[in-house]
mmCIF file of C-alpha atoms and ligand atoms in Angstrom:
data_model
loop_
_atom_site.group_PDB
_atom_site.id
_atom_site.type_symbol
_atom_site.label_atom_id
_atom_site.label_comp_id
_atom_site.label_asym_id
_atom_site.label_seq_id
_atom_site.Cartn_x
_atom_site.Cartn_y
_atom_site.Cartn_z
ATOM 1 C CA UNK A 876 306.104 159.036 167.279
ATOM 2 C CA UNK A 877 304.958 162.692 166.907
ATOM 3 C CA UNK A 878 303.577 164.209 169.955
ATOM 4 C CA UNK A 879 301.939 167.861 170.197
ATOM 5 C CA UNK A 880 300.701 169.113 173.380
ATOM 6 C CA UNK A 881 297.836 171.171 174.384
ATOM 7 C CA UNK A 882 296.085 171.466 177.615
ATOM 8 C CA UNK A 883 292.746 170.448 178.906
ATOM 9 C CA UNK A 884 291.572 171.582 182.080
ATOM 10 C CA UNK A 885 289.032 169.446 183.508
ATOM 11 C CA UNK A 886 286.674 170.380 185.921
ATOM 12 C CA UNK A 887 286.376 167.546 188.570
ATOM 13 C CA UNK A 888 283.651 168.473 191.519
ATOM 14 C CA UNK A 889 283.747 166.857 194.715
ATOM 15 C CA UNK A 890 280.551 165.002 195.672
ATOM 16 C CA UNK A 891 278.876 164.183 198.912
ATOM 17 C CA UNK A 892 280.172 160.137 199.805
ATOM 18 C CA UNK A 893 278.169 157.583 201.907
ATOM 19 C CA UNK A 894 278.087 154.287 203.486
ATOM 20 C CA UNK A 895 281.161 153.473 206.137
ATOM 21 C CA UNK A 896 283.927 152.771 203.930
ATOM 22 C CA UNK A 897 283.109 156.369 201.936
ATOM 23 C CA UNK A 898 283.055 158.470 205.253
ATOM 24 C CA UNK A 899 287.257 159.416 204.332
ATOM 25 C CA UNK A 900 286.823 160.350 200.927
ATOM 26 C CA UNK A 901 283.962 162.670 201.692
ATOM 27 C CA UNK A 902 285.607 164.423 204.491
ATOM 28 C CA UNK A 903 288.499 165.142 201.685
ATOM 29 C CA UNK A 904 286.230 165.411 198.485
ATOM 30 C CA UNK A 905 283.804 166.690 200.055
ATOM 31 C CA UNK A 906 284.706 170.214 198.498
ATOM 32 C CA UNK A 907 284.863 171.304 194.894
ATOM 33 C CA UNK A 908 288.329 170.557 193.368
ATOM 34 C CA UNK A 909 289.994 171.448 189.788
ATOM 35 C CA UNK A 910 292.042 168.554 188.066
ATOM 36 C CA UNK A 911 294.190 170.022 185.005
ATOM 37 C CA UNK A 912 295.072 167.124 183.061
ATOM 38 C CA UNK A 913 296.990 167.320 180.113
ATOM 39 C CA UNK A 914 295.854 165.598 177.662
ATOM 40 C CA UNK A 915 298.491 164.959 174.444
ATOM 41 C CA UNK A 916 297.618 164.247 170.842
ATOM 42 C CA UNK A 917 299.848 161.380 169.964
ATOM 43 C CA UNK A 918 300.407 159.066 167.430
ATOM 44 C CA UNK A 919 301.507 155.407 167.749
ATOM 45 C CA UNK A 920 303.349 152.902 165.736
ATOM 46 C CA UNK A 921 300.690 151.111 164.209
ATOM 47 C CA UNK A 922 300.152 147.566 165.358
ATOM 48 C CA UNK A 923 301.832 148.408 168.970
ATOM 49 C CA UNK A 924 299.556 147.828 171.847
ATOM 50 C CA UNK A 925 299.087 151.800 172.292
ATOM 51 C CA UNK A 926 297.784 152.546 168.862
ATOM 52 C CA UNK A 927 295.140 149.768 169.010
ATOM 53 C CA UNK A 928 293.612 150.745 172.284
ATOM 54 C CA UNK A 929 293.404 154.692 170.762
ATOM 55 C CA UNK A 930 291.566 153.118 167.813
ATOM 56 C CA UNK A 931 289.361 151.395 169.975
ATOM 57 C CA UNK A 932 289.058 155.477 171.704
ATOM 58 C CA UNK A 933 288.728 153.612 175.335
ATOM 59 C CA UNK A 934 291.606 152.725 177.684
ATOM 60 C CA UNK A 935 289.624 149.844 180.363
ATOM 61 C CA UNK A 936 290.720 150.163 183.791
ATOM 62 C CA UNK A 937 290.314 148.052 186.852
ATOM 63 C CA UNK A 938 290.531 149.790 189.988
ATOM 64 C CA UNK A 939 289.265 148.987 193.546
ATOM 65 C CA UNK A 940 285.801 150.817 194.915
ATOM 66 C CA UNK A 941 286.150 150.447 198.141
ATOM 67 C CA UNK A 942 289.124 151.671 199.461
ATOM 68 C CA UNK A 943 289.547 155.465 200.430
ATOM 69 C CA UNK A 944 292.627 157.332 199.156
ATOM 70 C CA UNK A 945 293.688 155.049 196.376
ATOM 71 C CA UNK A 946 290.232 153.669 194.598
ATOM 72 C CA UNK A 947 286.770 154.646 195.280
ATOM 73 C CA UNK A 948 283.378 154.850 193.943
ATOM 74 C CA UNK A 949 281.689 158.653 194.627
ATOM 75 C CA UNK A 950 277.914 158.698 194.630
ATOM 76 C CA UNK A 951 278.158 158.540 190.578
ATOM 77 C CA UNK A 952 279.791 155.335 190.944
ATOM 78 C CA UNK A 953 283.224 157.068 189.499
ATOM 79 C CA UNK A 954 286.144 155.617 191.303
ATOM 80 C CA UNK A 955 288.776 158.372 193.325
ATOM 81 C CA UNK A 956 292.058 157.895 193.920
ATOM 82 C CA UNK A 957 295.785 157.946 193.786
ATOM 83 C CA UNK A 958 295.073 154.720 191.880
ATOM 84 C CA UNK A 959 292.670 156.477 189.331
ATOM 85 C CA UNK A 960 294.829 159.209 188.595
ATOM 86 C CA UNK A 961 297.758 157.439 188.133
ATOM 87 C CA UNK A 962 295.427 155.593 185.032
ATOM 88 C CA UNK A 963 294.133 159.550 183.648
ATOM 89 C CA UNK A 964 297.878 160.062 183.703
ATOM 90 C CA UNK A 965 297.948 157.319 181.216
ATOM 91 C CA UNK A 966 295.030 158.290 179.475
ATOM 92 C CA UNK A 967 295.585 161.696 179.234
ATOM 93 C CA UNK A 968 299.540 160.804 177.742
ATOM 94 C CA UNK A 969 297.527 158.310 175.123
ATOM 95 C CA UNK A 970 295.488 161.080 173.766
ATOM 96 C CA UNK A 971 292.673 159.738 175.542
ATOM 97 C CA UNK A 972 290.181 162.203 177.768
ATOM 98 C CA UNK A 973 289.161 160.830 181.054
ATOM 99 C CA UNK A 974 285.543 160.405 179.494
ATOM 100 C CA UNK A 975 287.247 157.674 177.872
ATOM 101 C CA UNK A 976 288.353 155.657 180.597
ATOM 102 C CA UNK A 977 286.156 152.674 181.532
ATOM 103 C CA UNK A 978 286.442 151.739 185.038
ATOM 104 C CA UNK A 979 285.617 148.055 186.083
ATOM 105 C CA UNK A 980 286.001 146.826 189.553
ATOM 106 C CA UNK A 981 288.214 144.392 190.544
ATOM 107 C CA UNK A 982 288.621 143.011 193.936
ATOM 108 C CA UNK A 983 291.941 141.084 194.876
ATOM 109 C CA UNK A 984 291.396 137.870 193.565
ATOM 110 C CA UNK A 985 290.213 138.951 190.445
ATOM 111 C CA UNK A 986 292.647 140.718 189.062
ATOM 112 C CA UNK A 987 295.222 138.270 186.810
ATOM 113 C CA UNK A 988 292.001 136.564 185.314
ATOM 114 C CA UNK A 989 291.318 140.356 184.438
ATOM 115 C CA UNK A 990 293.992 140.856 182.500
ATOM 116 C CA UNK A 991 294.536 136.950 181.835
ATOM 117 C CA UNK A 992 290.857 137.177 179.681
ATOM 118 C CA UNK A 993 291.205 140.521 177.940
ATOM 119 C CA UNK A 994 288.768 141.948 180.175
ATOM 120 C CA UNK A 995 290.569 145.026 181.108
ATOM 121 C CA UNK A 996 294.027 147.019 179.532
ATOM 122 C CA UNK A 997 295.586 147.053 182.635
ATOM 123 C CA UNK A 998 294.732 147.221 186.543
ATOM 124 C CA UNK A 999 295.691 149.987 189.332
ATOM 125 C CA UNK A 1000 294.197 148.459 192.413
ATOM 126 C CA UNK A 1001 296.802 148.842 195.178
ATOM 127 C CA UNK A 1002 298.604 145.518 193.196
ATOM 128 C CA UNK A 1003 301.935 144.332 194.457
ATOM 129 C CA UNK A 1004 304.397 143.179 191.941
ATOM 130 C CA UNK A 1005 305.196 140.112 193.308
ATOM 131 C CA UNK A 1006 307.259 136.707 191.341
ATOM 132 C CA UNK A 1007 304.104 134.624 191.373
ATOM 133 C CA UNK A 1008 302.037 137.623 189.634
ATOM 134 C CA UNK A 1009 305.057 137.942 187.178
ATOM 135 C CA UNK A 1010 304.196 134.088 186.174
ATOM 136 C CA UNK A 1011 301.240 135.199 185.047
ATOM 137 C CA UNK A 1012 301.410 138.991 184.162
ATOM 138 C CA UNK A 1013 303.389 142.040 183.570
ATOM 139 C CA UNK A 1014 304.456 145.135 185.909
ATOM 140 C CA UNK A 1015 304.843 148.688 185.224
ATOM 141 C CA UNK A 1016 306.385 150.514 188.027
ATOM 142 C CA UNK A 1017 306.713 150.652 190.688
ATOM 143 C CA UNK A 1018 304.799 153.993 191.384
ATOM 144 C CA UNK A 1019 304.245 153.965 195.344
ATOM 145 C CA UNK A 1020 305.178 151.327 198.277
ATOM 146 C CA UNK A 1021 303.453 150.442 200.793
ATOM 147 C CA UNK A 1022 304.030 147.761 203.834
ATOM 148 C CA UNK A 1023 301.467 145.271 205.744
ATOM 149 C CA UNK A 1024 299.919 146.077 209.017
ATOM 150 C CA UNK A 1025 297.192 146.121 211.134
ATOM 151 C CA UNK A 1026 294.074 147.772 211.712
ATOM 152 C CA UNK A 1027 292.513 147.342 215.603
ATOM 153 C CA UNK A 1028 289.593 148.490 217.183
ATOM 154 C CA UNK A 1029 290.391 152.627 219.138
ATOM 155 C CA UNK A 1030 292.421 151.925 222.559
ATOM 156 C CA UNK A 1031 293.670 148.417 220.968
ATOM 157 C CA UNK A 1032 292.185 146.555 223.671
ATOM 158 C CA UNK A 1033 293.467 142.858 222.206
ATOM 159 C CA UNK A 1034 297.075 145.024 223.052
ATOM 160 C CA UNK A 1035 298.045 143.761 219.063
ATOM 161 C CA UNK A 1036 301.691 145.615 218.260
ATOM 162 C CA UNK A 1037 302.412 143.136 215.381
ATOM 163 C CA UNK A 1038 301.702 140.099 213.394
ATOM 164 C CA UNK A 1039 303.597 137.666 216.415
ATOM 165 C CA UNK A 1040 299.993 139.049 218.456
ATOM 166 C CA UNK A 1041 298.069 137.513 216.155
ATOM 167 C CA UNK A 1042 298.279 133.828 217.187
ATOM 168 C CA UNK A 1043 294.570 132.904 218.608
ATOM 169 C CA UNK A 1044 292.983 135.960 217.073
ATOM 170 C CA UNK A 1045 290.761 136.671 214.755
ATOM 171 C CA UNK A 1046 291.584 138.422 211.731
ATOM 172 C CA UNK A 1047 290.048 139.672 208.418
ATOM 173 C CA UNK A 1048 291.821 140.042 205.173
ATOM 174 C CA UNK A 1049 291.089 139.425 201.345
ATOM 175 C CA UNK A 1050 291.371 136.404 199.392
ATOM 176 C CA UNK A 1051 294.110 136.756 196.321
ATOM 177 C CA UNK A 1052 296.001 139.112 198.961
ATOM 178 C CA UNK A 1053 299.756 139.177 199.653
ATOM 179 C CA UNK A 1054 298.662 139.896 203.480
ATOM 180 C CA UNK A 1055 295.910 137.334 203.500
ATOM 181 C CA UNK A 1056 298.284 134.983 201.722
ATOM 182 C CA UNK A 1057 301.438 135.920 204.580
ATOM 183 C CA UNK A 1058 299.109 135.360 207.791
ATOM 184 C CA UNK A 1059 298.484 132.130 206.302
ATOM 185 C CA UNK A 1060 301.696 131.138 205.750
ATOM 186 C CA UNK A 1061 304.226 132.817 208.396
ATOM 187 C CA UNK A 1062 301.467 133.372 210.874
ATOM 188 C CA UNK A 1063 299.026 130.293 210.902
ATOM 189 C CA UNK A 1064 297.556 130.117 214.194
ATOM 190 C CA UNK A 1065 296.248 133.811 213.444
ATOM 191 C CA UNK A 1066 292.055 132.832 212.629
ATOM 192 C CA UNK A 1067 292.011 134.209 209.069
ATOM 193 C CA UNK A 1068 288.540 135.472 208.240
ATOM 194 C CA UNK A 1069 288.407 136.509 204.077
ATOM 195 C CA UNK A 1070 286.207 138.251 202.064
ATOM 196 C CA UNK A 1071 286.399 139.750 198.333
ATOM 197 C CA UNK A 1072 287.046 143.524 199.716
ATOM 198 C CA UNK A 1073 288.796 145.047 202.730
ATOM 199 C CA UNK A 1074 285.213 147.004 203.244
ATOM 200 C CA UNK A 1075 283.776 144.048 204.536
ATOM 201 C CA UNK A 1076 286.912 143.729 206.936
ATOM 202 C CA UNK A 1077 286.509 147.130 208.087
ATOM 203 C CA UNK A 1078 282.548 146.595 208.892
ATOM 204 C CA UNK A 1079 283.521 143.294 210.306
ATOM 205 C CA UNK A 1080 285.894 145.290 213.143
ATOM 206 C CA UNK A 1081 283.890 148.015 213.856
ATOM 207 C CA UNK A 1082 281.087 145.308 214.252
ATOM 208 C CA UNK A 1083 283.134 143.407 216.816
ATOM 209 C CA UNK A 1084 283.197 140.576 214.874
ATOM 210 C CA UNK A 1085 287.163 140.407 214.478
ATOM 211 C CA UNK A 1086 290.274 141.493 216.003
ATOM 212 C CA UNK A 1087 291.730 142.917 213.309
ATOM 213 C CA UNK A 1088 292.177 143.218 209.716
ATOM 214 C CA UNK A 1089 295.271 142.974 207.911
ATOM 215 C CA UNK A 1090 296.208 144.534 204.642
ATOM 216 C CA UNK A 1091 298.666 147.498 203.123
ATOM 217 C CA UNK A 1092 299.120 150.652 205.691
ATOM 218 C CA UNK A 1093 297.938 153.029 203.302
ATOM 219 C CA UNK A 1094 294.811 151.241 202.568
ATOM 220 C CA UNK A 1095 293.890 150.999 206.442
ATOM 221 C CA UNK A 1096 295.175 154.684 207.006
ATOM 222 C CA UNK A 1097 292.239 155.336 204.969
ATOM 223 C CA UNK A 1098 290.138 153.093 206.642
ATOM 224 C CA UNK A 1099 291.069 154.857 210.007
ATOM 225 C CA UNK A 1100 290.841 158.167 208.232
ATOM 226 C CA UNK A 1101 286.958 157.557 207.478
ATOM 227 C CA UNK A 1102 285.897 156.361 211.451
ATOM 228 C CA UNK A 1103 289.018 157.172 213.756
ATOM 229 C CA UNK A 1104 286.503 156.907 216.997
ATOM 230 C CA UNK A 1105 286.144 153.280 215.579
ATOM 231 C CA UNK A 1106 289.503 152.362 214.325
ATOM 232 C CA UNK A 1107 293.356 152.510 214.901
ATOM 233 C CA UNK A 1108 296.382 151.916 213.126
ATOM 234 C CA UNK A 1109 299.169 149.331 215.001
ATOM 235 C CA UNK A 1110 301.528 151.189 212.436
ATOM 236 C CA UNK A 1111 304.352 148.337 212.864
ATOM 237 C CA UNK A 1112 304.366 147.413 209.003
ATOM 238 C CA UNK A 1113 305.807 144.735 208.390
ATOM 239 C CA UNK A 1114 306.222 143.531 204.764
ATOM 240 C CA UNK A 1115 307.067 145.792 201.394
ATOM 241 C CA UNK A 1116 304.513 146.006 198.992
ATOM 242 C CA UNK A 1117 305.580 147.918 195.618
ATOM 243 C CA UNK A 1118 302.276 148.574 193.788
ATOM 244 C CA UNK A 1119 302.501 147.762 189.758
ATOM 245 C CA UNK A 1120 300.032 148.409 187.140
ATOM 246 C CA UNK A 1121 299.057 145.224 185.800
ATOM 247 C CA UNK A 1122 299.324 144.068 181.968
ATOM 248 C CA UNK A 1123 298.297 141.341 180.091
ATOM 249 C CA UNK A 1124 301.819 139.657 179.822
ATOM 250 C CA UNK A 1125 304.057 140.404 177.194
ATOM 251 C CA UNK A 1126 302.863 143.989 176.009
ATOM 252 C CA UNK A 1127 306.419 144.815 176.757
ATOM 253 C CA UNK A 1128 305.562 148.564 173.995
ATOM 254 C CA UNK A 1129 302.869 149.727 176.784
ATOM 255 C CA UNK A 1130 305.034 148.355 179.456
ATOM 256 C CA UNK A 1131 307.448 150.566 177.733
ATOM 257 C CA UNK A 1132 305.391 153.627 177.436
ATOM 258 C CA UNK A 1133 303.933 153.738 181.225
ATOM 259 C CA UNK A 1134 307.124 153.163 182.759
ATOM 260 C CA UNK A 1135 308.038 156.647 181.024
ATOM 261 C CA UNK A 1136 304.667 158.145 182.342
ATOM 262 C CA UNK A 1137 305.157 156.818 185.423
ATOM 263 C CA UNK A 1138 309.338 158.534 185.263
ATOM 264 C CA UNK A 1139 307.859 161.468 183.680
ATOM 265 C CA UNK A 1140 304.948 162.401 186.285
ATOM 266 C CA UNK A 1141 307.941 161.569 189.445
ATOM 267 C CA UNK A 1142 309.834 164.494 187.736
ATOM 268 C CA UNK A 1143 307.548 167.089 186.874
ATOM 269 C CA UNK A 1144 306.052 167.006 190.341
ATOM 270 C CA UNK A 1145 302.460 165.911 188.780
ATOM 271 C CA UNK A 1146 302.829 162.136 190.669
ATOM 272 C CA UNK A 1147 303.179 164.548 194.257
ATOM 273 C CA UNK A 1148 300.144 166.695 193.175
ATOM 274 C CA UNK A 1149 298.018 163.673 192.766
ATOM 275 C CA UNK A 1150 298.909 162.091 196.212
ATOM 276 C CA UNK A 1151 298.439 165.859 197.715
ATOM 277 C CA UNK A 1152 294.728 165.610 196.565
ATOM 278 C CA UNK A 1153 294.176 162.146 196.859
ATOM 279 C CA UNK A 1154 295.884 159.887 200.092
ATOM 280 C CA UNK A 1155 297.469 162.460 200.872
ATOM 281 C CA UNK A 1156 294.087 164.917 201.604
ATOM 282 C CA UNK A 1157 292.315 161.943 203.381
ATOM 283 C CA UNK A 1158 295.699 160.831 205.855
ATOM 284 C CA UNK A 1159 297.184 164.524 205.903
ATOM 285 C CA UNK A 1160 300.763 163.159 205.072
ATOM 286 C CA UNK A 1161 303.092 164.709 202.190
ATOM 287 C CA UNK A 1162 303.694 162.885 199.145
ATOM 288 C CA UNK A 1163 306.197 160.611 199.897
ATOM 289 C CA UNK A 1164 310.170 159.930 197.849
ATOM 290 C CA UNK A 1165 308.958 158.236 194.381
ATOM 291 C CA UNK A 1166 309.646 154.761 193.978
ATOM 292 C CA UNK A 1167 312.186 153.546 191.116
ATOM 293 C CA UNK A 1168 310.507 151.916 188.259
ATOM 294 C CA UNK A 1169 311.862 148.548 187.645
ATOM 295 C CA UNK A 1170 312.391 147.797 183.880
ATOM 296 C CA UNK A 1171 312.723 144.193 184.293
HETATM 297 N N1 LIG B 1145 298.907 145.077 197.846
HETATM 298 C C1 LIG B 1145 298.351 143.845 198.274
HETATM 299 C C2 LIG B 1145 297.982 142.951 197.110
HETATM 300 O O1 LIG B 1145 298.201 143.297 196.009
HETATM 301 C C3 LIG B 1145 297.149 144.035 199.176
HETATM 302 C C4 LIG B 1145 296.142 145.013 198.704
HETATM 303 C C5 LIG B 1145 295.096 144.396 197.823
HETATM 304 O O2 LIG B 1145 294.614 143.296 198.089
HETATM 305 O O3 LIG B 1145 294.745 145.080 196.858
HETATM 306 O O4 LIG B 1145 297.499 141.881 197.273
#
């Protein structure tokens, strides 16, 4: 593999957000910002899984929309995130520019079939690497952990301090979860209410139409970040959730290669930067210790 560097700085601008679950990532994006990505001029083995997606000059993507910090969509409909930059840092090692990333959506239940059907290269959407996934499709990473908890209404008035509080309660979460998928096994007289996107969850609490929702921490920090008159954090969490990037299974080469992207971008500081500007901008909270990737 020959690899010759050169640097591309990208201008990124901030743009004015809006609807609820957009109000954190404008107060954080709302002002002009510089991303320098560097992007490499590589070349691949030919027939590995890397050289065919640079011939086809676009690396697909799904991401979440809708969830502040880690994936979502500015008024151009271009997803922001920790999420989306861990995918330029991908990109940008591929040879690829980020105008030649194509974002999809994918909401928690969709996003084996994803990657099952060919639909996307991989998927950075705040994904757990769990055994059941692994049945189905691969992990790179680890690259950040997060934990379950629970979001309330300010002043907590149903007094909720962890997932024992939920019996008799109402509580949102997402179908294809780990969290929705926990309540309704370890905690089954909790009243699970599901949609396709913790969004809905959020507008279904501030509505008064649930308890609580239940999901990662750092998704609801950013939740709470966006409307903190309307939401709190229990901040009890209560499960470990190490998010992967999702592969069709069996592309063990690009497995491979973003486990050393992911190794690389821990060392060189560039992983911190992009929480810095990212989660960590929205939730004012340093980057955290990197995760160890697990080359199963
Ligand atoms: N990390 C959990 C999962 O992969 C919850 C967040 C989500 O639904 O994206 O299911």
């Amino acid at each position: 593999m020959r690899i010759t560097r050169y640097a591309a700085t990208l201008a990124a601008f901030g743009v004015v957000l809006t609807g609820c679950a957009s109000e954190a990532g404008n107060q954080a994006q709302q002002e002009a910002e510089e991303t320098t990505a560097e992007v490499e001029e590589v070349e691949f083995e030919p027939g590995s899984t890397m050289a065919e997606i640079v011939e086809a000059g676009e690396l697909r993507v799904g991401t979440k929309i809708d969830q502040p910090g880690f994936g979502l969509a500015n008024t151009a409909g271009d997803p922001e995130g920790f999420d989306v930059e861990m995918a330029k840092f991908i990109a940008a090692k591929m040879g690829l520019t980020e105008d030649q990333i194509t974002f999809t959506e994918t909401v928690s239940a969709n996003r084996e079939p994803f990657l099952q059907n060919g639909q996307v290269d991989m998927v950075v959407a705040t994904y757990t690497i769990n055994d059941t996934r692994k049945q189905v499709v691969d992990f790179a990473g680890p690259y950040y952990e997060a934990g379950q908890d629970i979001m309330v209404a300010a002043g907590n008035p149903e007094k909720i301090e962890g997932p024992e509080d939920l019996a008799g309660k109402s509580v949102c979460s997402v179908e294809g979860s780990t969290p929705a998928e926990n309540i309704r096994t370890n905690y089954p007289e909790a009243e699970l209410v599901l949609y396709d996107a913790y969004s809905k969850c959020a507008d279904d609490l501030r509505n008064g139409n649930v308890d609580a929702v239940t999901t990662d921490n750092v998704i609801l920090t950013g939740f709470v970040a966006g409307d903190p008159e309307a939401f709190e954090l229990v901040g009890n969490p209560f499960t470990k959730e190490p998010y992967g990037i999702g592969l069709p299974k069996g592309q063990d080469d690009f497995r491979d290669f973003i486990n050393d992207v992911l190794e690389e971008s821990f060392e060189d500081g560039t992983w911190a930067e992009a929480w810095d500007k990212t989660a960590g901008a929205i939730t004012n909270t340093e980057a955290p210790e990197p995760p160890k990737v697990d080359r199963y």
